[in-house]
Tab-separated table of C-alpha atoms in Angstrom:
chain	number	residue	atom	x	y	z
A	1	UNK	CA	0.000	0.000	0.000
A	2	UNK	CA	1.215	3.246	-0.910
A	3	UNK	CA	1.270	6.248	0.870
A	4	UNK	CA	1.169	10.037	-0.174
A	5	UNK	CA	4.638	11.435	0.984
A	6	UNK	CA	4.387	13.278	4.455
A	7	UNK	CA	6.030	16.916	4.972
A	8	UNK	CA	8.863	17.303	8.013
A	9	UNK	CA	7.506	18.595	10.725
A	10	UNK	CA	8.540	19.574	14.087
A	11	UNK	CA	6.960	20.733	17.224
A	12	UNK	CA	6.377	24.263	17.431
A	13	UNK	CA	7.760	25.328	21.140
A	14	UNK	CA	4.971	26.456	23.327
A	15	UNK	CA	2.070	25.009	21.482
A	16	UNK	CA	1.284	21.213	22.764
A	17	UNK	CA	0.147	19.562	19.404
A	18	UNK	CA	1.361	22.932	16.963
A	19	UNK	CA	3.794	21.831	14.515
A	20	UNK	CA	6.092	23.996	12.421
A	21	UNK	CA	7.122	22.865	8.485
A	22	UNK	CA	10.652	22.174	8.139
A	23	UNK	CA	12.618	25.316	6.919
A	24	UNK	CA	10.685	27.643	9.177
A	25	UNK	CA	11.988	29.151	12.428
A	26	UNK	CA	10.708	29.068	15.761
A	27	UNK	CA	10.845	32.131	17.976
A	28	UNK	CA	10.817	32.819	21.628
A	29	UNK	CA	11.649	35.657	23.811
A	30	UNK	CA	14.272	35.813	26.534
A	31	UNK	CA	14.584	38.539	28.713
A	32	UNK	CA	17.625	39.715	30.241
A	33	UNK	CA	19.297	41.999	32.735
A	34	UNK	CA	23.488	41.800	32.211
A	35	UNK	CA	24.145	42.315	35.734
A	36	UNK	CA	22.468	38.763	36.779
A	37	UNK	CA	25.136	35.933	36.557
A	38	UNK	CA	22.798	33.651	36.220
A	39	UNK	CA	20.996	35.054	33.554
A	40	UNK	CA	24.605	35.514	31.554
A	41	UNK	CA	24.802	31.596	31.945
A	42	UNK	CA	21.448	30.916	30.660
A	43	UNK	CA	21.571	33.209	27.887
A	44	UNK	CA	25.057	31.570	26.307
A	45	UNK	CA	22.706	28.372	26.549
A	46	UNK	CA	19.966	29.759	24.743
A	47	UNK	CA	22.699	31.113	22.343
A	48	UNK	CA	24.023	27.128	21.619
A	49	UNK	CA	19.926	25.923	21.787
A	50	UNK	CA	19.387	28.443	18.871
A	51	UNK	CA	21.824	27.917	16.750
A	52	UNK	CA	21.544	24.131	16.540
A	53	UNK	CA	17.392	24.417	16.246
A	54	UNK	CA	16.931	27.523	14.552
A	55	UNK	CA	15.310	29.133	17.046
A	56	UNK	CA	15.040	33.244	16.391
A	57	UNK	CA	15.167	34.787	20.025
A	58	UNK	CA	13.999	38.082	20.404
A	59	UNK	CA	16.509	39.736	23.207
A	60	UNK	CA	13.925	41.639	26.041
A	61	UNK	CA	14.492	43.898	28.321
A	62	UNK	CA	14.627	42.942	31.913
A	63	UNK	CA	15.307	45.324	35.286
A	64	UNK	CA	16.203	43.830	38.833
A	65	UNK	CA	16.285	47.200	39.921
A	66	UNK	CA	12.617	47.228	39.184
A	67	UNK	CA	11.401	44.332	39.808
A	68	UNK	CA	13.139	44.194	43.589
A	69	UNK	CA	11.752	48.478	44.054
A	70	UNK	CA	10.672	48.611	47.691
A	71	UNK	CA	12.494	45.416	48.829
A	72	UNK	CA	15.287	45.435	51.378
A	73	UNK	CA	18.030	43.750	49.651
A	74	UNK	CA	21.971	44.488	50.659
A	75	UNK	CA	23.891	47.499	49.287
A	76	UNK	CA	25.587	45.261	46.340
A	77	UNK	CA	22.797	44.030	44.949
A	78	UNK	CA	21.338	47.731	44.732
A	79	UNK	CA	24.835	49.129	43.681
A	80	UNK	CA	24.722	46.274	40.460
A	81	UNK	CA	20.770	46.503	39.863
A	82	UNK	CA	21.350	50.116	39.214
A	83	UNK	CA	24.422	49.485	36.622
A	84	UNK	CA	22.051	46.564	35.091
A	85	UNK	CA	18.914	49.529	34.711
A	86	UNK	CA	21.660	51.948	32.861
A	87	UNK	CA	22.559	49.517	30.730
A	88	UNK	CA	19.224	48.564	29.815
A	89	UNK	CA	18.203	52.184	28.680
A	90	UNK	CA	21.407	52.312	26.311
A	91	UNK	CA	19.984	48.623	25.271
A	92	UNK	CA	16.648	50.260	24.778
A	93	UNK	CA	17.826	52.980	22.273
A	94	UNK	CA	20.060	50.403	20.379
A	95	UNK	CA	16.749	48.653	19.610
A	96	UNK	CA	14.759	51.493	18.862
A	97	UNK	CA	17.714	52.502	16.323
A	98	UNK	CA	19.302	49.448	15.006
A	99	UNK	CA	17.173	46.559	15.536
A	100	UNK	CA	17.122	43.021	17.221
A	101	UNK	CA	20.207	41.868	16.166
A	102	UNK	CA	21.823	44.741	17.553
A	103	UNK	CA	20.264	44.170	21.039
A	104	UNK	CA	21.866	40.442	20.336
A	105	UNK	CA	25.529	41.835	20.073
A	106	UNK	CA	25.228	44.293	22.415
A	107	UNK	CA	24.032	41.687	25.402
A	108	UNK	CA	26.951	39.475	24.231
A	109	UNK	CA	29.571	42.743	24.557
A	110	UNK	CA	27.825	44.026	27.941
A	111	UNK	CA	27.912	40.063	29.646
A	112	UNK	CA	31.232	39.530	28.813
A	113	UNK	CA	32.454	42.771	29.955
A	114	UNK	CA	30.691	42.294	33.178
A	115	UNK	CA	30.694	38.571	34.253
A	116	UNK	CA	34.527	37.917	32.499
A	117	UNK	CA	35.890	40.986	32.399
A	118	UNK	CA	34.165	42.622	35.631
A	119	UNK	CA	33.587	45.858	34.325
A	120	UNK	CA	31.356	48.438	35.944
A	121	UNK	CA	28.944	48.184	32.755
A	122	UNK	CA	27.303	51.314	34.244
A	123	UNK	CA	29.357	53.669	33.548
A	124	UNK	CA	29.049	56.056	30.396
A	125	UNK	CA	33.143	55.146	29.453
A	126	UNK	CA	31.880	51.793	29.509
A	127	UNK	CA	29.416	51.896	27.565
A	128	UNK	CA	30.631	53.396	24.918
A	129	UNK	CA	33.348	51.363	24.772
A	130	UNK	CA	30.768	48.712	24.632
A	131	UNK	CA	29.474	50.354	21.884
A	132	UNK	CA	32.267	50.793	19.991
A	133	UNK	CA	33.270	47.268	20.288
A	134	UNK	CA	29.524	46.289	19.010
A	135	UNK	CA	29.669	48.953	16.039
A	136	UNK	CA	27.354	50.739	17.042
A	137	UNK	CA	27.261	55.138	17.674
A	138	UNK	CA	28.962	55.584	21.267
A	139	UNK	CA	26.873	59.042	21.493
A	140	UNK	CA	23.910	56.176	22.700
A	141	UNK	CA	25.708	55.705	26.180
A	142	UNK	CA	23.704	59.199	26.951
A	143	UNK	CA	20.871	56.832	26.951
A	144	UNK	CA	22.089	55.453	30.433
A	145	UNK	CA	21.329	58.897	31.595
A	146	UNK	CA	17.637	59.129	30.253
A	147	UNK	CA	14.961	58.124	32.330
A	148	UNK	CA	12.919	58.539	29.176
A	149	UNK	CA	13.833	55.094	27.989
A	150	UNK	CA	12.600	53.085	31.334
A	151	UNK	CA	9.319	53.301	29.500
A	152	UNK	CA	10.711	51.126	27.182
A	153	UNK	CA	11.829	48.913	29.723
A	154	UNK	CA	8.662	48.886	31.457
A	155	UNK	CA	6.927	47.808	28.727
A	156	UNK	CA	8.794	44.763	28.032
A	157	UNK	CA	8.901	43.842	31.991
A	158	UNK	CA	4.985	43.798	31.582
A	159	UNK	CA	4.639	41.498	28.922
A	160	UNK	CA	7.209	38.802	30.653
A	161	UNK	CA	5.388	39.522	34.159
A	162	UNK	CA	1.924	38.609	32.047
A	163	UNK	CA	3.209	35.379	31.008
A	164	UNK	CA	5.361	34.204	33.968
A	165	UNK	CA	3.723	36.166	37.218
A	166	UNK	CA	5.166	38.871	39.086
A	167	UNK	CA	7.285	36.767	41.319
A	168	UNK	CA	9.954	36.117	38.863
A	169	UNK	CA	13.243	37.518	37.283
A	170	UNK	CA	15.925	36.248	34.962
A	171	UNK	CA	16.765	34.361	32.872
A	172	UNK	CA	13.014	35.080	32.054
A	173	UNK	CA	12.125	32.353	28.581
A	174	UNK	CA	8.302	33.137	26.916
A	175	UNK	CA	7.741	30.741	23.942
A	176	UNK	CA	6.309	31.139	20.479
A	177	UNK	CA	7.782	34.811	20.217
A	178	UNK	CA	5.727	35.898	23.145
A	179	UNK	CA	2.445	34.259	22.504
A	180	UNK	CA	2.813	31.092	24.244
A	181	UNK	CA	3.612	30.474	28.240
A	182	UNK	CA	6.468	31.714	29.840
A	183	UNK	CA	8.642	30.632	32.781
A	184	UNK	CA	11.644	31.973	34.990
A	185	UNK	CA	14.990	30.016	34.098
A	186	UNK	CA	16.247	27.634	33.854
A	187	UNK	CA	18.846	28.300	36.366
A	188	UNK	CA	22.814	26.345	35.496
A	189	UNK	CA	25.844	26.337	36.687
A	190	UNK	CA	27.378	25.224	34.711
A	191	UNK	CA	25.373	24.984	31.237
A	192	UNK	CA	25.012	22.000	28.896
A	193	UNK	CA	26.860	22.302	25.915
A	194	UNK	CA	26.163	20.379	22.666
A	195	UNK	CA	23.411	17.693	22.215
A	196	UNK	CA	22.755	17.761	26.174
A	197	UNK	CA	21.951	21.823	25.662
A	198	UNK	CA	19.186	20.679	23.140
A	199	UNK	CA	18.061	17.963	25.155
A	200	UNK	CA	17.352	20.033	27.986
A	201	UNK	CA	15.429	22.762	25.836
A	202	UNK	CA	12.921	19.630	24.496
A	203	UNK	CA	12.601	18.760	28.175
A	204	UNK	CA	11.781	22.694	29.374
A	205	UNK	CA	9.691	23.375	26.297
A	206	UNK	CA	7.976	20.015	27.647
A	207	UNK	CA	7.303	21.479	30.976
A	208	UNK	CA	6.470	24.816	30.293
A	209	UNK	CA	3.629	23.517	27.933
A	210	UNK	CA	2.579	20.958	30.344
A	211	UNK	CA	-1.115	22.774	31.618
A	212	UNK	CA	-0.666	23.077	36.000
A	213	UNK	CA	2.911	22.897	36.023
A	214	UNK	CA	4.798	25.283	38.001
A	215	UNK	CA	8.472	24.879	39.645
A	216	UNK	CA	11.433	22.210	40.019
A	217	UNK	CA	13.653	23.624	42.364
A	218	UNK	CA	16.457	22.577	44.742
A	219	UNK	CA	19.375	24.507	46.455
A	220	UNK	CA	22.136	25.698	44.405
A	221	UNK	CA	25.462	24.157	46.049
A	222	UNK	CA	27.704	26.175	43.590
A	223	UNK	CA	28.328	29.296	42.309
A	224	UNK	CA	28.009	30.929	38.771
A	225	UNK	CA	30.127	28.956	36.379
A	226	UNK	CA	30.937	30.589	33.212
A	227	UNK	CA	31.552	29.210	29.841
A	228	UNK	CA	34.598	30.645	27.534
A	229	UNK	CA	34.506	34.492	27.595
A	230	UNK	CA	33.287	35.053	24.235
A	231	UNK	CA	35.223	37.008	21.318
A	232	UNK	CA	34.071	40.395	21.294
């Protein structure tokens, strides 16, 4: 008995039962602050995950220093918050003037300045440096001066917050390019690499679909562990 030929297909992340033709891209959002370690981590994984599924992430803004406003959290954590919230407003004009992929470079400059190089990334010298090193105009490190652009911000943190709760922060993940559930982490230390990176995507895309599912969680028992600083 013959059969008609059947079209590739793969399952569209965040949809239990959507499929996507071969050839097409997925999408999902990530949102970020550069300050968080543990974001930095995650996002290099997401980085690997995208590349070898051809996943198109869209690069969202993400404050701690907004997010934590009115709680009573020790004088580092308020010192770095505050360098992650100027560096979001220069991230914010970036977009506004050169696009996604822009945002993409810049996140990859800003992380490994901060978490490899342990720069103050909230400074305007360092930010344009930043900038300079992306290609991009160093007259946008003004931004980190411009309340203007927490708007901007704002609006992002809302959408992610709509999708994952308001008891969350980053790594922050929203499938189907914002349109399908969302979920804080995952949280690694270090990240999978490779096959085992993809593997653990299929399992979180899993879980996040999964209808009444809310949290693994157990205590950390290390610290951040990098990957290779990029190339910058």
């Amino acid at each position: 008995m013959s059969h008609s030929p059947i079209p590739s297909r793969r399952l569209k992340a965040g949809i239990p039962g959507g499929f996507l033709m071969a050839g097409t891209k997925d999408a999902v959002q990530f949102y970020w602050d550069p300050v968080c370690p543990w974001c930095w981590i995650t996002s290099r994984w997401m980085e690997d995950v995208g590349r070898q599924k051809a996943i198109d992430v869209d690069w969202r803004l993400f404050s701690l220093r907004k997010i934590n406003e009115g709680r009573d959290l020790p004088e580092r954590f308020r010192v770095s918050h505050l360098q992650g919230l100027r560096a979001l407003r220069v991230a914010a004009a970036v977009r506004e003037q050169h696009g996604r992929e822009a945002v993409r470079k810049l996140y990859t400059a800003m992380g490994t300045r901060k978490h490899h190089d342990q720069a103050d990334i909230g400074t305007v010298a360092e930010l344009e440096s930043i900038l300079r090193t992306c290609g991009l105009p160093t007259a946008l490190a003004a931004a980190a001066d411009d309340e203007t652009w927490d708007k901007v911000i704002d609006a992002d943190m809302a959408n992610a917050v709509a999708k994952a709760g308001k008891d969350v922060g980053v790594p922050l993940i929203v499938l189907d390019a914002g349109n399908g559930p969302g979920f804080f982490g995952p949280v690694l230390s270090p990240a999978p690499t490779g096959k085992a990176a993809v593997e653990l995507w299929d399992a979180m895309v899993a879980a996040g679909c999964t209808e009444g599912f809310y949290e693994f969680k157990r205590t950390r028992t290390t610290g951040p562990i990098f990957g290779e600083r990029p190339t910058v």
